[in-house]
């Protein structure tokens, strides 16, 4: 789509000029404030299927100018939701090398170092993700908060390749691995609400599931993300670093956030 950025004249305050949904209702991310939360005992633990990919498979790791993205095969699913949702891609949002704050969702005002999104589409109802992307029940995204701490071998399965995708539109093939290893151990504790894509075109089409338990990556791994990538193309003169690629929390209006946990 058109050019949009996270700061400056094409920054998020201007997105709605070219992408009207960005100025609409049900926008994401949001801040999970205690007074918005309501415990729902019917929220089942998230069940993932076929996330344990074989290393014979290859995944495409790409720099799309706004994030680092890993393609996911269509035999990966989420099943514990009302519909069957098929995996499409995962990508990350992060801060800058010296400001370890770049998550999109926040918890009572607390911003984490980074956030991973695993994007799925409602394959029970729609033939592909492009058709599903703007339907109110089209997408389901898993959100994972990332803190800086212990080294994470699972994230290294793709972070060690970012040197090969420094510039926009560069892609490399990486051996597949168990994508569940990127998720937190507790898949039964999460925030659930109806929201949108956090990037243009901001379609209000996402059933959000954001796990309350963060995962960790090491400072070295975080810096690989926050210093290794550019949003400009290789041949462009002044390279534009790719960092701070997170949208600020949006108005919650009178949306309720369901939580699967009580304490
Ligand atoms: N942040 S997000 O999860 O809401 C998200 C979802 C999708 C998405 C992609 C395909 C179908 C449907 C939704 C794409 C992006 C995106 C990130 C970086 C650059 C451009 C787009 C981001
Ligand atoms: Zn995202």
mmCIF file of C-alpha atoms and ligand atoms in Angstrom:
data_model
loop_
_atom_site.group_PDB
_atom_site.id
_atom_site.type_symbol
_atom_site.label_atom_id
_atom_site.label_comp_id
_atom_site.label_asym_id
_atom_site.label_seq_id
_atom_site.Cartn_x
_atom_site.Cartn_y
_atom_site.Cartn_z
ATOM 1 C CA UNK A 1 0.000 0.000 0.000
ATOM 2 C CA UNK A 2 0.908 3.691 0.189
ATOM 3 C CA UNK A 3 3.742 5.065 2.282
ATOM 4 C CA UNK A 4 3.067 5.409 5.988
ATOM 5 C CA UNK A 5 5.479 5.694 8.879
ATOM 6 C CA UNK A 6 5.414 5.797 12.660
ATOM 7 C CA UNK A 7 6.670 9.386 12.936
ATOM 8 C CA UNK A 8 6.750 12.630 10.964
ATOM 9 C CA UNK A 9 4.414 13.823 8.195
ATOM 10 C CA UNK A 10 3.242 10.283 7.328
ATOM 11 C CA UNK A 11 3.090 9.233 10.987
ATOM 12 C CA UNK A 12 0.156 7.661 12.808
ATOM 13 C CA UNK A 13 -1.680 10.975 13.375
ATOM 14 C CA UNK A 14 -1.963 11.250 9.558
ATOM 15 C CA UNK A 15 -2.834 7.620 8.682
ATOM 16 C CA UNK A 16 -6.595 8.317 8.542
ATOM 17 C CA UNK A 17 -6.138 10.691 5.590
ATOM 18 C CA UNK A 18 -5.374 7.768 3.275
ATOM 19 C CA UNK A 19 -6.716 4.933 5.460
ATOM 20 C CA UNK A 20 -10.106 6.012 6.867
ATOM 21 C CA UNK A 21 -10.528 3.013 9.196
ATOM 22 C CA UNK A 22 -7.447 4.232 11.129
ATOM 23 C CA UNK A 23 -9.621 7.112 12.387
ATOM 24 C CA UNK A 24 -12.585 4.822 13.130
ATOM 25 C CA UNK A 25 -13.819 2.699 16.008
ATOM 26 C CA UNK A 26 -12.480 -0.549 17.491
ATOM 27 C CA UNK A 27 -8.854 0.463 16.923
ATOM 28 C CA UNK A 28 -5.816 -1.361 18.311
ATOM 29 C CA UNK A 29 -3.606 -1.422 20.282
ATOM 30 C CA UNK A 30 -5.126 -0.463 23.629
ATOM 31 C CA UNK A 31 -3.910 -0.110 27.219
ATOM 32 C CA UNK A 32 -5.194 -2.942 29.434
ATOM 33 C CA UNK A 33 -6.365 -0.827 32.377
ATOM 34 C CA UNK A 34 -7.664 -2.770 35.422
ATOM 35 C CA UNK A 35 -11.108 -1.091 35.319
ATOM 36 C CA UNK A 36 -11.683 -2.356 31.737
ATOM 37 C CA UNK A 37 -11.014 -6.010 32.577
ATOM 38 C CA UNK A 38 -13.731 -8.577 33.140
ATOM 39 C CA UNK A 39 -12.983 -12.201 34.047
ATOM 40 C CA UNK A 40 -14.675 -14.676 31.683
ATOM 41 C CA UNK A 41 -14.547 -18.337 32.872
ATOM 42 C CA UNK A 42 -15.531 -19.510 29.360
ATOM 43 C CA UNK A 43 -12.220 -18.356 27.864
ATOM 44 C CA UNK A 44 -10.452 -21.682 27.160
ATOM 45 C CA UNK A 45 -6.664 -22.140 26.975
ATOM 46 C CA UNK A 46 -5.416 -21.342 23.461
ATOM 47 C CA UNK A 47 -4.747 -24.522 21.480
ATOM 48 C CA UNK A 48 -2.316 -24.388 18.593
ATOM 49 C CA UNK A 49 -2.144 -27.100 15.897
ATOM 50 C CA UNK A 50 0.800 -28.057 13.701
ATOM 51 C CA UNK A 51 2.975 -25.284 15.111
ATOM 52 C CA UNK A 52 5.776 -27.856 15.444
ATOM 53 C CA UNK A 53 7.121 -27.439 11.911
ATOM 54 C CA UNK A 54 9.747 -29.771 10.501
ATOM 55 C CA UNK A 55 13.209 -28.315 9.834
ATOM 56 C CA UNK A 56 12.927 -29.711 6.300
ATOM 57 C CA UNK A 57 10.417 -26.916 5.660
ATOM 58 C CA UNK A 58 11.710 -23.425 4.862
ATOM 59 C CA UNK A 59 10.064 -20.162 5.928
ATOM 60 C CA UNK A 60 10.519 -16.784 4.254
ATOM 61 C CA UNK A 61 11.944 -14.105 6.548
ATOM 62 C CA UNK A 62 11.408 -10.654 5.062
ATOM 63 C CA UNK A 63 11.845 -6.954 5.787
ATOM 64 C CA UNK A 64 8.621 -5.318 4.587
ATOM 65 C CA UNK A 65 9.853 -1.847 5.469
ATOM 66 C CA UNK A 66 7.676 -1.702 8.574
ATOM 67 C CA UNK A 67 8.648 -4.871 10.401
ATOM 68 C CA UNK A 68 10.497 -8.156 10.185
ATOM 69 C CA UNK A 69 8.036 -10.814 9.053
ATOM 70 C CA UNK A 70 8.163 -14.610 8.992
ATOM 71 C CA UNK A 71 5.780 -16.395 6.609
ATOM 72 C CA UNK A 72 3.864 -19.306 8.153
ATOM 73 C CA UNK A 73 2.543 -22.400 6.349
ATOM 74 C CA UNK A 74 -1.197 -22.911 5.951
ATOM 75 C CA UNK A 75 -1.235 -26.209 7.875
ATOM 76 C CA UNK A 76 -0.733 -24.249 11.143
ATOM 77 C CA UNK A 77 -4.008 -23.463 12.903
ATOM 78 C CA UNK A 78 -5.705 -22.094 16.004
ATOM 79 C CA UNK A 79 -8.663 -24.266 16.867
ATOM 80 C CA UNK A 80 -10.050 -23.353 20.277
ATOM 81 C CA UNK A 81 -11.867 -20.316 18.833
ATOM 82 C CA UNK A 82 -15.391 -20.227 17.402
ATOM 83 C CA UNK A 83 -13.989 -20.691 13.878
ATOM 84 C CA UNK A 84 -10.865 -22.397 12.504
ATOM 85 C CA UNK A 85 -8.118 -19.808 12.038
ATOM 86 C CA UNK A 86 -5.155 -20.574 9.765
ATOM 87 C CA UNK A 87 -1.722 -19.021 10.312
ATOM 88 C CA UNK A 88 -0.364 -16.547 7.756
ATOM 89 C CA UNK A 89 2.623 -14.695 9.188
ATOM 90 C CA UNK A 90 4.277 -13.430 12.321
ATOM 91 C CA UNK A 91 6.063 -10.124 12.796
ATOM 92 C CA UNK A 92 7.402 -7.921 15.577
ATOM 93 C CA UNK A 93 7.151 -4.361 16.923
ATOM 94 C CA UNK A 94 9.999 -2.898 18.972
ATOM 95 C CA UNK A 95 11.529 0.282 20.418
ATOM 96 C CA UNK A 96 15.017 1.707 19.828
ATOM 97 C CA UNK A 97 18.500 0.543 20.861
ATOM 98 C CA UNK A 98 18.558 2.681 23.989
ATOM 99 C CA UNK A 99 14.832 2.804 24.782
ATOM 100 C CA UNK A 100 13.714 -0.775 25.472
ATOM 101 C CA UNK A 101 10.029 0.116 25.071
ATOM 102 C CA UNK A 102 8.259 -0.815 21.871
ATOM 103 C CA UNK A 103 5.250 -3.015 22.561
ATOM 104 C CA UNK A 104 1.902 -1.922 21.097
ATOM 105 C CA UNK A 105 -0.435 -3.163 23.811
ATOM 106 C CA UNK A 106 0.394 -1.930 27.324
ATOM 107 C CA UNK A 107 -0.634 -3.216 30.757
ATOM 108 C CA UNK A 108 -1.842 -0.453 33.067
ATOM 109 C CA UNK A 109 0.467 1.957 31.215
ATOM 110 C CA UNK A 110 3.463 -0.410 31.208
ATOM 111 C CA UNK A 111 5.084 -0.788 27.785
ATOM 112 C CA UNK A 112 7.198 -3.897 27.160
ATOM 113 C CA UNK A 113 10.428 -3.893 25.119
ATOM 114 C CA UNK A 114 8.747 -5.473 22.099
ATOM 115 C CA UNK A 115 5.674 -7.427 20.968
ATOM 116 C CA UNK A 116 5.234 -10.328 18.547
ATOM 117 C CA UNK A 117 2.044 -10.818 16.521
ATOM 118 C CA UNK A 118 1.083 -14.179 15.021
ATOM 119 C CA UNK A 119 -1.536 -13.394 12.350
ATOM 120 C CA UNK A 120 -4.228 -15.969 11.469
ATOM 121 C CA UNK A 121 -7.296 -15.726 9.222
ATOM 122 C CA UNK A 122 -10.756 -17.326 9.487
ATOM 123 C CA UNK A 123 -10.215 -20.134 6.979
ATOM 124 C CA UNK A 124 -13.513 -21.717 8.046
ATOM 125 C CA UNK A 125 -15.326 -18.832 6.395
ATOM 126 C CA UNK A 126 -12.946 -17.147 3.903
ATOM 127 C CA UNK A 127 -10.793 -18.652 1.107
ATOM 128 C CA UNK A 128 -7.685 -16.538 1.775
ATOM 129 C CA UNK A 129 -6.280 -13.832 4.005
ATOM 130 C CA UNK A 130 -6.820 -10.994 1.547
ATOM 131 C CA UNK A 131 -10.573 -11.684 1.496
ATOM 132 C CA UNK A 132 -10.616 -12.184 5.277
ATOM 133 C CA UNK A 133 -8.516 -9.118 6.158
ATOM 134 C CA UNK A 134 -11.389 -6.576 6.135
ATOM 135 C CA UNK A 135 -14.199 -8.813 7.516
ATOM 136 C CA UNK A 136 -15.261 -8.268 11.131
ATOM 137 C CA UNK A 137 -14.646 -11.981 11.903
ATOM 138 C CA UNK A 138 -11.758 -12.255 9.467
ATOM 139 C CA UNK A 139 -8.603 -12.317 11.592
ATOM 140 C CA UNK A 140 -7.275 -13.636 14.891
ATOM 141 C CA UNK A 141 -3.915 -12.345 16.087
ATOM 142 C CA UNK A 142 -1.917 -13.732 19.039
ATOM 143 C CA UNK A 143 0.063 -11.036 20.849
ATOM 144 C CA UNK A 144 3.152 -11.908 22.903
ATOM 145 C CA UNK A 145 4.899 -9.370 25.135
ATOM 146 C CA UNK A 146 8.704 -9.503 24.907
ATOM 147 C CA UNK A 147 11.010 -8.418 27.745
ATOM 148 C CA UNK A 148 14.825 -8.168 27.680
ATOM 149 C CA UNK A 149 16.440 -10.803 29.900
ATOM 150 C CA UNK A 150 17.470 -14.407 29.271
ATOM 151 C CA UNK A 151 18.696 -15.395 25.791
ATOM 152 C CA UNK A 152 15.907 -17.071 23.808
ATOM 153 C CA UNK A 153 17.089 -19.875 21.490
ATOM 154 C CA UNK A 154 13.709 -20.068 19.725
ATOM 155 C CA UNK A 155 13.807 -16.390 18.670
ATOM 156 C CA UNK A 156 17.377 -16.931 17.502
ATOM 157 C CA UNK A 157 16.031 -19.424 14.947
ATOM 158 C CA UNK A 158 15.130 -16.364 12.878
ATOM 159 C CA UNK A 159 16.849 -13.385 14.580
ATOM 160 C CA UNK A 160 20.264 -14.730 13.541
ATOM 161 C CA UNK A 161 19.234 -14.164 9.904
ATOM 162 C CA UNK A 162 18.237 -10.462 10.139
ATOM 163 C CA UNK A 163 21.705 -9.542 8.774
ATOM 164 C CA UNK A 164 20.419 -10.887 5.445
ATOM 165 C CA UNK A 165 17.325 -8.646 5.352
ATOM 166 C CA UNK A 166 18.760 -5.310 6.449
ATOM 167 C CA UNK A 167 16.874 -3.381 3.770
ATOM 168 C CA UNK A 168 13.227 -3.092 2.689
ATOM 169 C CA UNK A 169 11.975 -5.893 0.372
ATOM 170 C CA UNK A 170 14.929 -8.195 1.163
ATOM 171 C CA UNK A 171 14.007 -11.817 1.919
ATOM 172 C CA UNK A 172 15.859 -14.930 3.043
ATOM 173 C CA UNK A 173 14.770 -18.546 3.535
ATOM 174 C CA UNK A 174 15.171 -19.937 7.059
ATOM 175 C CA UNK A 175 14.720 -23.539 8.257
ATOM 176 C CA UNK A 176 11.340 -23.983 9.945
ATOM 177 C CA UNK A 177 11.152 -24.773 13.658
ATOM 178 C CA UNK A 178 8.577 -25.215 16.440
ATOM 179 C CA UNK A 179 6.714 -21.879 16.379
ATOM 180 C CA UNK A 180 5.113 -22.777 19.718
ATOM 181 C CA UNK A 181 8.570 -22.251 21.288
ATOM 182 C CA UNK A 182 8.089 -18.518 20.592
ATOM 183 C CA UNK A 183 4.933 -18.432 22.730
ATOM 184 C CA UNK A 184 4.845 -18.151 26.544
ATOM 185 C CA UNK A 185 4.486 -21.341 28.586
ATOM 186 C CA UNK A 186 1.052 -20.341 29.893
ATOM 187 C CA UNK A 187 -1.461 -20.242 27.007
ATOM 188 C CA UNK A 188 -4.357 -20.104 29.481
ATOM 189 C CA UNK A 189 -3.749 -16.532 30.699
ATOM 190 C CA UNK A 190 -4.649 -13.855 28.175
ATOM 191 C CA UNK A 191 -6.513 -10.609 27.385
ATOM 192 C CA UNK A 192 -9.283 -10.927 24.739
ATOM 193 C CA UNK A 193 -11.005 -8.075 22.867
ATOM 194 C CA UNK A 194 -12.292 -7.021 19.442
ATOM 195 C CA UNK A 195 -9.928 -4.644 17.696
ATOM 196 C CA UNK A 196 -8.128 -3.831 14.490
ATOM 197 C CA UNK A 197 -4.936 -4.135 12.514
ATOM 198 C CA UNK A 198 -2.439 -1.852 14.265
ATOM 199 C CA UNK A 199 -1.056 -0.744 10.895
ATOM 200 C CA UNK A 200 -2.798 0.777 7.897
ATOM 201 C CA UNK A 201 -5.390 -0.042 6.596
ATOM 202 C CA UNK A 202 -6.411 -0.543 10.297
ATOM 203 C CA UNK A 203 -9.360 -2.806 9.395
ATOM 204 C CA UNK A 204 -11.517 -3.479 12.520
ATOM 205 C CA UNK A 205 -11.263 -7.185 11.772
ATOM 206 C CA UNK A 206 -9.094 -8.648 14.525
ATOM 207 C CA UNK A 207 -10.042 -10.907 17.422
ATOM 208 C CA UNK A 208 -7.106 -10.102 19.718
ATOM 209 C CA UNK A 209 -5.627 -12.610 22.151
ATOM 210 C CA UNK A 210 -2.705 -11.051 24.059
ATOM 211 C CA UNK A 211 -0.969 -13.390 26.498
ATOM 212 C CA UNK A 212 -0.392 -11.880 29.938
ATOM 213 C CA UNK A 213 2.879 -13.799 30.449
ATOM 214 C CA UNK A 214 5.827 -12.205 28.595
ATOM 215 C CA UNK A 215 8.709 -14.076 26.961
ATOM 216 C CA UNK A 216 12.321 -12.863 27.125
ATOM 217 C CA UNK A 217 15.094 -12.275 24.612
ATOM 218 C CA UNK A 218 18.642 -11.144 25.468
ATOM 219 C CA UNK A 219 19.851 -7.545 25.088
ATOM 220 C CA UNK A 220 22.069 -8.746 22.204
ATOM 221 C CA UNK A 221 19.033 -10.289 20.484
ATOM 222 C CA UNK A 222 17.004 -7.104 21.067
ATOM 223 C CA UNK A 223 19.780 -4.954 19.627
ATOM 224 C CA UNK A 224 19.966 -7.179 16.539
ATOM 225 C CA UNK A 225 16.330 -6.194 15.985
ATOM 226 C CA UNK A 226 16.648 -2.523 16.985
ATOM 227 C CA UNK A 227 19.884 -1.744 15.121
ATOM 228 C CA UNK A 228 19.993 -4.269 12.302
ATOM 229 C CA UNK A 229 17.168 -3.157 10.054
ATOM 230 C CA UNK A 230 16.319 -0.277 7.713
ATOM 231 C CA UNK A 231 12.947 0.758 6.282
ATOM 232 C CA UNK A 232 14.653 2.089 3.165
ATOM 233 C CA UNK A 233 15.795 0.043 0.201
ATOM 234 C CA UNK A 234 19.428 -1.023 -0.217
ATOM 235 C CA UNK A 235 20.226 1.354 -3.083
ATOM 236 C CA UNK A 236 18.694 4.446 -1.397
ATOM 237 C CA UNK A 237 21.230 7.079 -0.284
ATOM 238 C CA UNK A 238 20.276 8.003 3.292
ATOM 239 C CA UNK A 239 19.272 4.754 5.037
ATOM 240 C CA UNK A 240 16.288 5.107 7.393
ATOM 241 C CA UNK A 241 16.642 2.911 10.492
ATOM 242 C CA UNK A 242 13.639 0.655 11.194
ATOM 243 C CA UNK A 243 12.851 1.179 14.873
ATOM 244 C CA UNK A 244 10.032 2.408 17.105
ATOM 245 C CA UNK A 245 7.578 0.608 14.805
ATOM 246 C CA UNK A 246 4.696 0.593 17.297
ATOM 247 C CA UNK A 247 1.330 2.373 17.257
ATOM 248 C CA UNK A 248 0.317 4.179 20.449
ATOM 249 C CA UNK A 249 -2.622 2.860 22.520
ATOM 250 C CA UNK A 250 -6.001 3.901 21.047
ATOM 251 C CA UNK A 251 -9.263 5.013 22.659
ATOM 252 C CA UNK A 252 -11.082 2.069 24.225
ATOM 253 C CA UNK A 253 -14.473 3.837 23.918
ATOM 254 C CA UNK A 254 -16.698 1.515 25.938
ATOM 255 C CA UNK A 255 -15.064 -1.750 24.899
ATOM 256 C CA UNK A 256 -14.728 -4.433 27.559
ATOM 257 C CA UNK A 257 -11.542 -6.492 27.724
ATOM 258 C CA UNK A 258 -12.184 -10.082 28.772
ATOM 259 C CA UNK A 259 -9.495 -11.881 30.759
ATOM 260 C CA UNK A 260 -9.122 -15.640 31.180
ATOM 261 C CA UNK A 261 -7.568 -15.268 34.627
ATOM 262 C CA UNK A 262 -8.716 -13.860 37.979
ATOM 263 C CA UNK A 263 -5.618 -12.805 39.827
HETATM 264 N N1 LIG B 1 0.088 -5.463 13.690
HETATM 265 S S1 LIG B 1 -1.015 -6.402 13.044
HETATM 266 O O1 LIG B 1 -0.882 -7.724 13.580
HETATM 267 O O2 LIG B 1 -2.302 -5.789 13.223
HETATM 268 C C1 LIG B 1 -0.707 -6.549 11.327
HETATM 269 C C2 LIG B 1 -1.459 -7.411 10.541
HETATM 270 C C3 LIG B 1 -1.161 -7.512 9.174
HETATM 271 C C4 LIG B 1 -1.931 -8.379 8.298
HETATM 272 C C5 LIG B 1 -1.306 -8.988 7.210
HETATM 273 C C6 LIG B 1 -2.044 -9.768 6.349
HETATM 274 C C7 LIG B 1 -3.405 -9.916 6.530
HETATM 275 C C8 LIG B 1 -3.989 -9.309 7.618
HETATM 276 C C9 LIG B 1 -3.253 -8.560 8.495
HETATM 277 C C10 LIG B 1 -0.134 -6.792 8.610
HETATM 278 C C11 LIG B 1 0.607 -5.979 9.425
HETATM 279 C C12 LIG B 1 1.699 -5.222 8.850
HETATM 280 C C13 LIG B 1 2.891 -5.135 9.544
HETATM 281 C C14 LIG B 1 3.937 -4.448 8.986
HETATM 282 C C15 LIG B 1 3.806 -3.859 7.726
HETATM 283 C C16 LIG B 1 2.613 -3.942 7.055
HETATM 284 C C17 LIG B 1 1.556 -4.627 7.594
HETATM 285 C C18 LIG B 1 0.329 -5.853 10.793
HETATM 286 ZN ZN1 LIG B 2 1.641 -6.320 14.512
#
